[in-house]
XYZ file of C-alpha atoms in Angstrom:
469
model
C 64.816 -19.624 -16.228
C 63.871 -22.753 -14.264
C 62.971 -20.608 -11.238
C 60.804 -18.358 -13.418
C 58.913 -21.347 -14.845
C 58.461 -22.739 -11.344
C 57.037 -19.430 -10.088
C 54.629 -19.260 -13.055
C 53.392 -22.787 -12.366
C 52.693 -21.887 -8.730
C 50.839 -18.752 -9.810
C 48.659 -20.794 -12.180
C 47.875 -23.257 -9.395
C 46.761 -20.417 -7.112
C 44.540 -18.959 -9.858
C 42.939 -22.352 -10.489
C 42.233 -22.697 -6.763
C 40.570 -19.272 -6.648
C 38.513 -20.016 -9.754
C 36.939 -23.024 -8.078
C 34.839 -20.671 -5.896
C 31.342 -19.657 -7.078
C 31.368 -16.806 -9.544
C 35.048 -15.910 -9.041
C 36.414 -16.160 -12.585
C 35.201 -13.781 -15.246
C 34.466 -16.194 -18.093
C 33.519 -19.122 -15.879
C 31.295 -17.297 -13.427
C 28.452 -19.710 -14.042
C 30.540 -22.687 -12.924
C 29.837 -21.958 -9.252
C 26.145 -21.163 -9.775
C 23.573 -23.904 -9.247
C 21.960 -25.153 -12.418
C 18.482 -24.114 -11.331
C 19.714 -20.565 -10.634
C 21.119 -20.420 -14.156
C 17.780 -21.667 -15.503
C 15.977 -18.931 -13.564
C 18.401 -16.382 -15.049
C 17.389 -17.646 -18.495
C 13.755 -16.969 -17.581
C 14.696 -13.434 -16.482
C 16.609 -12.837 -19.711
C 13.799 -14.231 -21.863
C 10.077 -13.790 -21.030
C 10.659 -11.317 -18.183
C 12.927 -9.072 -20.297
C 10.335 -9.109 -23.105
C 7.566 -8.190 -20.651
C 9.636 -5.310 -19.237
C 10.455 -4.067 -22.734
C 6.826 -4.000 -23.935
C 5.669 -2.486 -20.630
C 8.063 0.418 -21.200
C 6.567 0.900 -24.649
C 3.057 0.942 -23.186
C 4.328 3.332 -20.488
C 2.431 4.959 -17.639
C 1.104 2.784 -14.820
C 1.951 -0.410 -16.713
C 5.643 0.512 -16.817
C 5.720 1.350 -13.095
C 3.932 -1.902 -12.302
C 6.422 -3.886 -14.382
C 9.330 -2.419 -12.411
C 7.681 -3.620 -9.181
C 7.172 -7.093 -10.653
C 10.834 -7.197 -11.680
C 11.863 -6.292 -8.128
C 9.778 -9.206 -6.831
C 11.428 -11.611 -9.280
C 14.878 -10.430 -8.185
C 13.920 -11.040 -4.545
C 12.907 -14.545 -5.547
C 16.228 -15.034 -7.338
C 18.077 -14.033 -4.165
C 16.160 -16.748 -2.276
C 17.025 -19.308 -4.977
C 20.719 -18.420 -4.660
C 20.512 -18.871 -0.899
C 18.717 -22.220 -1.280
C 21.428 -23.410 -3.674
C 24.097 -22.798 -1.002
C 22.281 -23.636 2.260
C 20.343 -26.472 3.801
C 16.634 -26.054 4.478
C 16.043 -23.803 7.527
C 13.516 -24.048 10.325
C 9.953 -22.935 9.637
C 10.370 -19.643 11.517
C 13.631 -18.820 9.755
C 12.084 -19.676 6.372
C 9.177 -17.303 7.064
C 11.692 -14.509 7.649
C 13.527 -15.367 4.424
C 10.231 -15.142 2.518
C 9.469 -11.671 3.868
C 11.109 -9.665 1.009
C 9.027 -11.580 -1.553
C 5.755 -11.212 0.350
C 6.385 -7.496 0.870
C 6.988 -6.972 -2.852
C 3.792 -8.869 -3.674
C 1.959 -6.465 -1.366
C 3.573 -3.472 -3.112
C 2.329 -4.715 -6.501
C -1.214 -5.268 -5.223
C -1.371 -1.947 -3.383
C -0.410 -0.128 -6.580
C -3.521 -1.546 -8.270
C -5.732 -0.495 -5.363
C -4.365 3.050 -5.406
C -4.926 3.426 -9.170
C -8.470 2.176 -9.669
C -9.165 5.157 -11.894
C -6.358 4.215 -14.304
C -7.188 3.793 -17.988
C -5.085 0.620 -17.888
C -6.844 -0.837 -14.852
C -7.313 -4.224 -16.539
C -3.532 -4.473 -16.991
C -2.950 -3.642 -13.337
C -5.607 -6.143 -12.271
C -4.144 -8.963 -14.373
C -0.767 -8.474 -12.698
C -2.204 -7.956 -9.218
C -4.329 -11.122 -9.339
C -1.444 -13.343 -10.497
C 1.587 -11.886 -8.672
C 1.014 -14.168 -5.620
C 2.452 -16.882 -7.890
C 5.856 -15.704 -6.635
C 4.943 -17.489 -3.411
C 5.387 -20.905 -5.069
C 8.628 -21.304 -3.098
C 6.515 -21.964 0.020
C 3.895 -24.169 -1.653
C 5.270 -27.688 -1.170
C 4.429 -30.280 -2.348
C 2.638 -28.794 -5.388
C 4.208 -25.458 -6.357
C 3.484 -25.897 -10.075
C -0.318 -26.201 -9.795
C -0.301 -23.198 -7.456
C 1.326 -21.033 -10.156
C -1.252 -22.253 -12.676
C -4.074 -21.324 -10.317
C -2.713 -17.794 -9.969
C -2.293 -17.554 -13.753
C -5.920 -18.545 -14.255
C -6.922 -15.689 -11.936
C -5.254 -13.255 -14.360
C -6.997 -14.700 -17.416
C -10.259 -12.940 -16.629
C -8.573 -9.558 -17.055
C -6.209 -10.507 -19.874
C -9.219 -11.708 -21.889
C -10.802 -8.305 -21.393
C -7.619 -6.648 -22.686
C -7.561 -8.904 -25.747
C -11.221 -8.215 -26.402
C -10.697 -4.449 -26.169
C -7.455 -4.155 -28.175
C -7.509 -7.190 -30.492
C -8.026 -5.221 -33.710
C -6.988 -1.838 -32.313
C -3.520 -1.992 -30.735
C -1.203 -4.940 -31.388
C 1.183 -3.752 -28.686
C -1.426 -4.459 -26.000
C -1.938 -7.967 -27.362
C 1.833 -8.557 -27.313
C 1.906 -7.336 -23.704
C -0.649 -9.978 -22.691
C 1.315 -12.723 -24.454
C 4.611 -11.615 -22.886
C 3.182 -11.406 -19.391
C 1.413 -14.768 -19.465
C 4.519 -16.429 -20.914
C 6.379 -15.573 -17.673
C 4.082 -17.824 -15.651
C 3.951 -20.506 -18.357
C 7.749 -20.706 -18.409
C 7.864 -20.594 -14.610
C 5.591 -23.649 -14.428
C 7.937 -25.536 -16.765
C 10.915 -24.387 -14.692
C 9.324 -25.600 -11.453
C 8.392 -28.941 -13.009
C 12.036 -29.525 -13.966
C 13.884 -28.255 -10.884
C 11.419 -27.938 -7.961
C 8.666 -30.468 -8.659
C 7.630 -31.015 -5.035
C 8.961 -27.799 -3.523
C 11.978 -25.520 -3.361
C 15.214 -27.535 -3.698
C 17.797 -26.843 -0.979
C 21.493 -27.657 -0.834
C 22.112 -30.913 1.072
C 25.686 -30.169 2.207
C 25.906 -26.441 2.935
C 25.248 -24.661 6.239
C 21.677 -24.396 7.486
C 20.030 -21.185 6.313
C 19.130 -18.756 9.095
C 17.266 -15.471 9.285
C 20.497 -13.463 9.283
C 22.287 -15.596 6.694
C 23.335 -13.794 3.546
C 24.372 -15.623 0.418
C 27.202 -14.271 -1.707
C 25.613 -12.042 -4.314
C 25.712 -13.973 -7.584
C 24.724 -11.709 -10.480
C 22.667 -13.050 -13.382
C 24.636 -14.495 -16.289
C 26.608 -11.877 -18.156
C 27.148 -9.509 -15.220
C 30.565 -8.810 -13.724
C 31.242 -10.950 -10.637
C 31.662 -9.202 -7.269
C 34.974 -9.346 -5.363
C 35.289 -12.186 -2.835
C 33.979 -11.388 0.647
C 35.828 -11.849 3.934
C 36.410 -15.403 5.173
C 33.657 -16.855 7.345
C 34.070 -16.648 11.134
C 35.499 -19.729 12.861
C 32.961 -22.388 13.754
C 31.836 -22.393 17.410
C 33.295 -25.012 19.700
C 31.298 -28.253 19.652
C 28.838 -28.615 22.489
C 29.086 -31.758 24.586
C 25.335 -32.211 24.809
C 25.459 -35.416 22.768
C 27.941 -36.937 25.243
C 25.777 -35.924 28.197
C 22.685 -37.346 26.502
C 24.432 -40.661 25.884
C 25.510 -40.872 29.547
C 21.975 -40.090 30.736
C 20.486 -42.749 28.484
C 23.048 -45.322 29.680
C 22.189 -44.607 33.327
C 18.486 -44.883 32.606
C 18.811 -48.268 30.902
C 21.060 -49.501 33.727
C 18.328 -48.726 36.269
C 15.629 -50.338 34.138
C 17.703 -53.527 33.844
C 17.681 -53.912 37.648
C 14.280 -55.593 37.310
C 12.257 -55.810 40.520
C 15.098 -54.184 42.440
C 14.213 -50.847 40.823
C 11.459 -50.319 43.465
C 13.763 -50.854 46.419
C 14.500 -47.149 46.710
C 10.835 -46.101 46.976
C 9.474 -44.924 50.386
C 6.473 -46.753 51.862
C 3.331 -44.628 52.287
C 1.278 -45.613 55.326
C -2.517 -45.207 55.673
C -2.244 -42.143 57.919
C -0.372 -40.368 55.107
C -3.082 -40.996 52.467
C -5.644 -38.213 52.019
C -8.497 -40.558 51.039
C -8.056 -42.473 54.344
C -7.178 -39.456 56.474
C -9.490 -36.520 55.415
C -7.895 -34.252 58.019
C -4.903 -33.865 55.741
C -7.078 -31.949 53.237
C -7.857 -29.264 55.801
C -4.266 -28.610 56.779
C -2.834 -25.299 55.694
C 0.308 -24.770 53.687
C 1.135 -23.840 50.146
C -0.577 -25.776 47.429
C 1.746 -26.861 44.701
C 0.497 -26.674 41.170
C 1.960 -27.302 37.760
C 3.200 -24.595 35.449
C 0.668 -22.146 34.111
C -0.661 -22.993 30.633
C 0.806 -21.012 27.780
C -1.197 -17.998 26.691
C -0.455 -16.007 23.586
C 0.729 -12.467 24.334
C -1.947 -9.867 23.856
C -1.260 -7.366 21.089
C -0.365 -3.908 22.238
C -3.272 -1.500 22.255
C -3.296 1.148 19.602
C -2.067 4.357 21.180
C -4.199 6.383 18.836
C -7.631 4.785 18.203
C -8.566 7.519 15.762
C -5.732 6.442 13.509
C -7.613 3.284 12.475
C -10.719 5.133 11.426
C -8.704 7.747 9.575
C -7.512 5.048 7.156
C -11.078 4.347 6.044
C -11.546 5.314 2.417
C -14.100 8.061 1.745
C -17.469 7.245 0.195
C -17.775 8.342 -3.437
C -20.583 8.881 -5.911
C -19.249 11.016 -8.736
C -18.772 11.199 -12.489
C -15.111 11.073 -13.514
C -14.862 11.606 -17.257
C -17.098 8.908 -18.697
C -17.043 6.735 -15.569
C -19.493 6.869 -12.685
C -17.576 5.918 -9.521
C -19.602 4.542 -6.619
C -17.168 3.464 -3.907
C -17.042 2.603 -0.191
C -20.749 3.186 0.430
C -22.135 1.610 3.626
C -25.780 1.372 4.697
C -26.830 3.751 1.913
C -30.287 2.738 0.698
C -31.106 5.629 -1.626
C -28.207 5.895 -4.067
C -29.404 7.072 -7.479
C -27.631 7.854 -10.760
C -30.093 9.557 -13.068
C -28.196 11.815 -15.484
C -26.724 9.060 -17.677
C -25.509 8.850 -21.264
C -24.938 5.913 -23.606
C -21.129 6.309 -23.606
C -20.844 6.255 -19.809
C -19.910 3.276 -17.603
C -20.510 2.657 -13.898
C -17.938 1.142 -11.538
C -19.263 0.112 -8.110
C -16.543 -0.855 -5.624
C -16.622 -2.060 -2.025
C -20.198 -1.073 -1.229
C -21.946 -2.812 1.676
C -25.603 -3.024 2.760
C -26.583 -0.477 0.121
C -29.000 -0.037 -2.777
C -28.119 1.644 -6.082
C -30.495 2.605 -8.880
C -29.165 3.585 -12.325
C -31.694 5.262 -14.601
C -31.525 5.587 -18.372
C -29.303 3.736 -20.849
C -25.634 3.160 -20.004
C -22.723 1.320 -21.652
C -21.695 -1.110 -18.882
C -21.826 -1.714 -15.122
C -19.215 -3.411 -12.924
C -19.757 -4.528 -9.313
C -16.434 -5.279 -7.604
C -15.923 -6.517 -4.030
C -19.442 -5.631 -2.874
C -21.474 -7.273 -0.100
C -25.246 -7.288 0.337
C -25.735 -4.779 -2.465
C -28.929 -4.294 -4.413
C -28.619 -2.938 -7.981
C -31.567 -1.843 -10.124
C -30.932 -0.484 -13.630
C -32.899 0.312 -16.772
C -30.828 -0.571 -19.849
C -27.233 -1.628 -20.519
C -25.962 -1.955 -24.088
C -22.760 -3.814 -23.172
C -22.251 -6.029 -20.145
C -22.994 -6.165 -16.417
C -20.071 -7.709 -14.499
C -20.137 -8.966 -10.917
C -16.681 -9.746 -9.486
C -15.419 -10.808 -6.040
C -18.767 -10.081 -4.418
C -21.147 -11.727 -1.962
C -24.921 -11.718 -1.472
C -25.813 -9.298 -4.255
C -29.128 -8.796 -6.042
C -29.336 -7.377 -9.547
C -32.571 -6.430 -11.277
C -32.875 -5.284 -14.892
C -35.958 -3.224 -15.722
C -35.246 -2.923 -19.448
C -32.726 -4.874 -21.520
C -29.166 -6.216 -21.099
C -27.349 -8.592 -23.508
C -24.820 -10.187 -21.099
C -24.328 -10.644 -17.356
C -20.976 -11.992 -16.138
C -20.571 -13.468 -12.619
C -17.012 -14.211 -11.492
C -15.705 -15.333 -8.070
C -18.980 -14.432 -6.362
C -20.904 -16.294 -3.646
C -24.611 -15.545 -3.575
C -26.103 -13.714 -6.564
C -29.767 -13.232 -7.513
C -30.494 -11.921 -11.016
C -34.025 -10.624 -11.698
C -34.720 -10.460 -15.448
C -37.414 -8.427 -17.155
C -39.608 -9.699 -19.980
C -37.453 -7.776 -22.461
C -34.221 -9.365 -21.222
C -35.124 -13.057 -21.296
C -32.569 -13.615 -24.083
C -29.765 -12.363 -21.835
C -26.612 -14.533 -21.705
C -25.363 -15.299 -18.175
C -21.697 -16.332 -17.971
C -20.377 -17.588 -14.619
C -17.021 -18.815 -13.287
C -15.777 -19.792 -9.809
C -19.098 -18.734 -8.272
C -21.798 -20.357 -6.135
C -25.400 -19.879 -4.966
C -26.489 -18.175 -8.181
C -30.176 -17.885 -9.040
C -31.984 -16.385 -12.005
C -35.538 -15.175 -11.435
C -37.903 -15.168 -14.428
C -41.065 -12.980 -14.414
C -44.460 -14.662 -14.645
C -47.737 -13.419 -16.084
C -49.041 -12.620 -12.618
C -46.147 -10.266 -11.855
C -44.284 -12.676 -9.594
C -40.928 -14.348 -10.243
C -39.992 -18.012 -10.640
C -36.551 -18.878 -9.320
C -34.106 -21.116 -11.230
C -30.674 -22.069 -9.836
C -27.610 -21.774 -12.063
C -25.821 -25.166 -12.250
C -22.633 -25.546 -10.214
C -21.933 -29.264 -10.660
C -20.787 -30.775 -13.947
C -19.765 -34.136 -15.358
C -17.004 -34.448 -17.952
C -16.373 -37.605 -20.017
C -14.112 -38.540 -22.906
C -16.165 -39.658 -25.933
C -13.178 -40.945 -27.887
C -12.454 -37.652 -29.657
C -12.973 -34.853 -27.166
C -14.137 -34.024 -23.647
C -17.895 -33.623 -23.284
C -19.226 -31.712 -20.265
C -22.836 -31.874 -19.100
C -24.724 -30.509 -16.124
C -25.395 -33.021 -13.346
C -28.226 -32.962 -10.838
C -27.242 -33.141 -7.167
C -28.679 -36.336 -5.720
C -30.676 -36.107 -2.511
């Protein structure tokens, strides 16, 4: 009986030793997981799970997009697990570790670009504009403000969703709330655990490009079996000893004082080139220093036609109720004449072109256009200008609202019937509104870009300020 008890005690000791490893015991799997990894798991189980659930209910492109976002978050979790077990790597190694996250961000954004005709395009745009927030892990020393900036980029599209579905479909409103809550909670998470940048382990091995952390599943999942033991550490290199010896020898020579020059060879006048010009004309190899570093030239494309084949085709067509004008270059005579009140126009990536829209239409959107001129008759809804540069818009009839967002260089020519138009701008510059005069000319007025905000004791008061000079 005593032997049996002794064997049981030894078995318990071995089990306790095994359970001290990260994620090795079933009930205590979280004991070996860093606290900030557990907190990230709580974010995945809370706001992210709610977002995935509602996205499945919405279905279609939104559901597919949500699955891509989830994959990006899991890539980020893998990096957090590695950081919790390794010391901070070199810059090059860290760039390689970030690659899975950056690639998934690109997948999410490419999905939006490939589905511009989607009925849920605003949903895709909200996600695509804010998904770079996953890159906060590389944004020291202010990762939190970076996430907020990316969240603000999504607000333009989420507000459009709320405006469209507020009293129509509660599910869409819940989707907006669930999605934005992910980034709100992530900001709080970063503030608590990674205030000035990603927190690395201070005692573990240095993370390398090929390093792989043990896979720690989120809380509640079954732990994986232990992996093989790590390979033996390489033999220590004696470079530190050699360096110490070299430094000692150097200091010994310096301490010789004036005697340090005793070993130098005297150079007579006939050996100096400035006193014996004949030496310059003597032949022989000329020694030079090492060649300066030059960056390697990129390999030439074996198939030049391949680059041009990727260029998107130019479009001007009616798709359902939407006029699509896309990828037009140097087209100065684009005209849409057969319009109806229920139709909308979407103008994307047009350069050095002019578009005229005749008749009355519901709304017009200019997206990612450069040096585009737009002339239209009447719009009953809104004209939106997004992510564009050097555009000119002229209304011949009437329009209630013009929205300018993230645009540099925009001239708006109003007609006499549209002087009551509301112009809303955000994150834009070099905006001018031109008002018609009695003589048929236009008077130009700049849209303010500089503001002053003060606290009046109860609230913030913002006023336009004039630029001195």
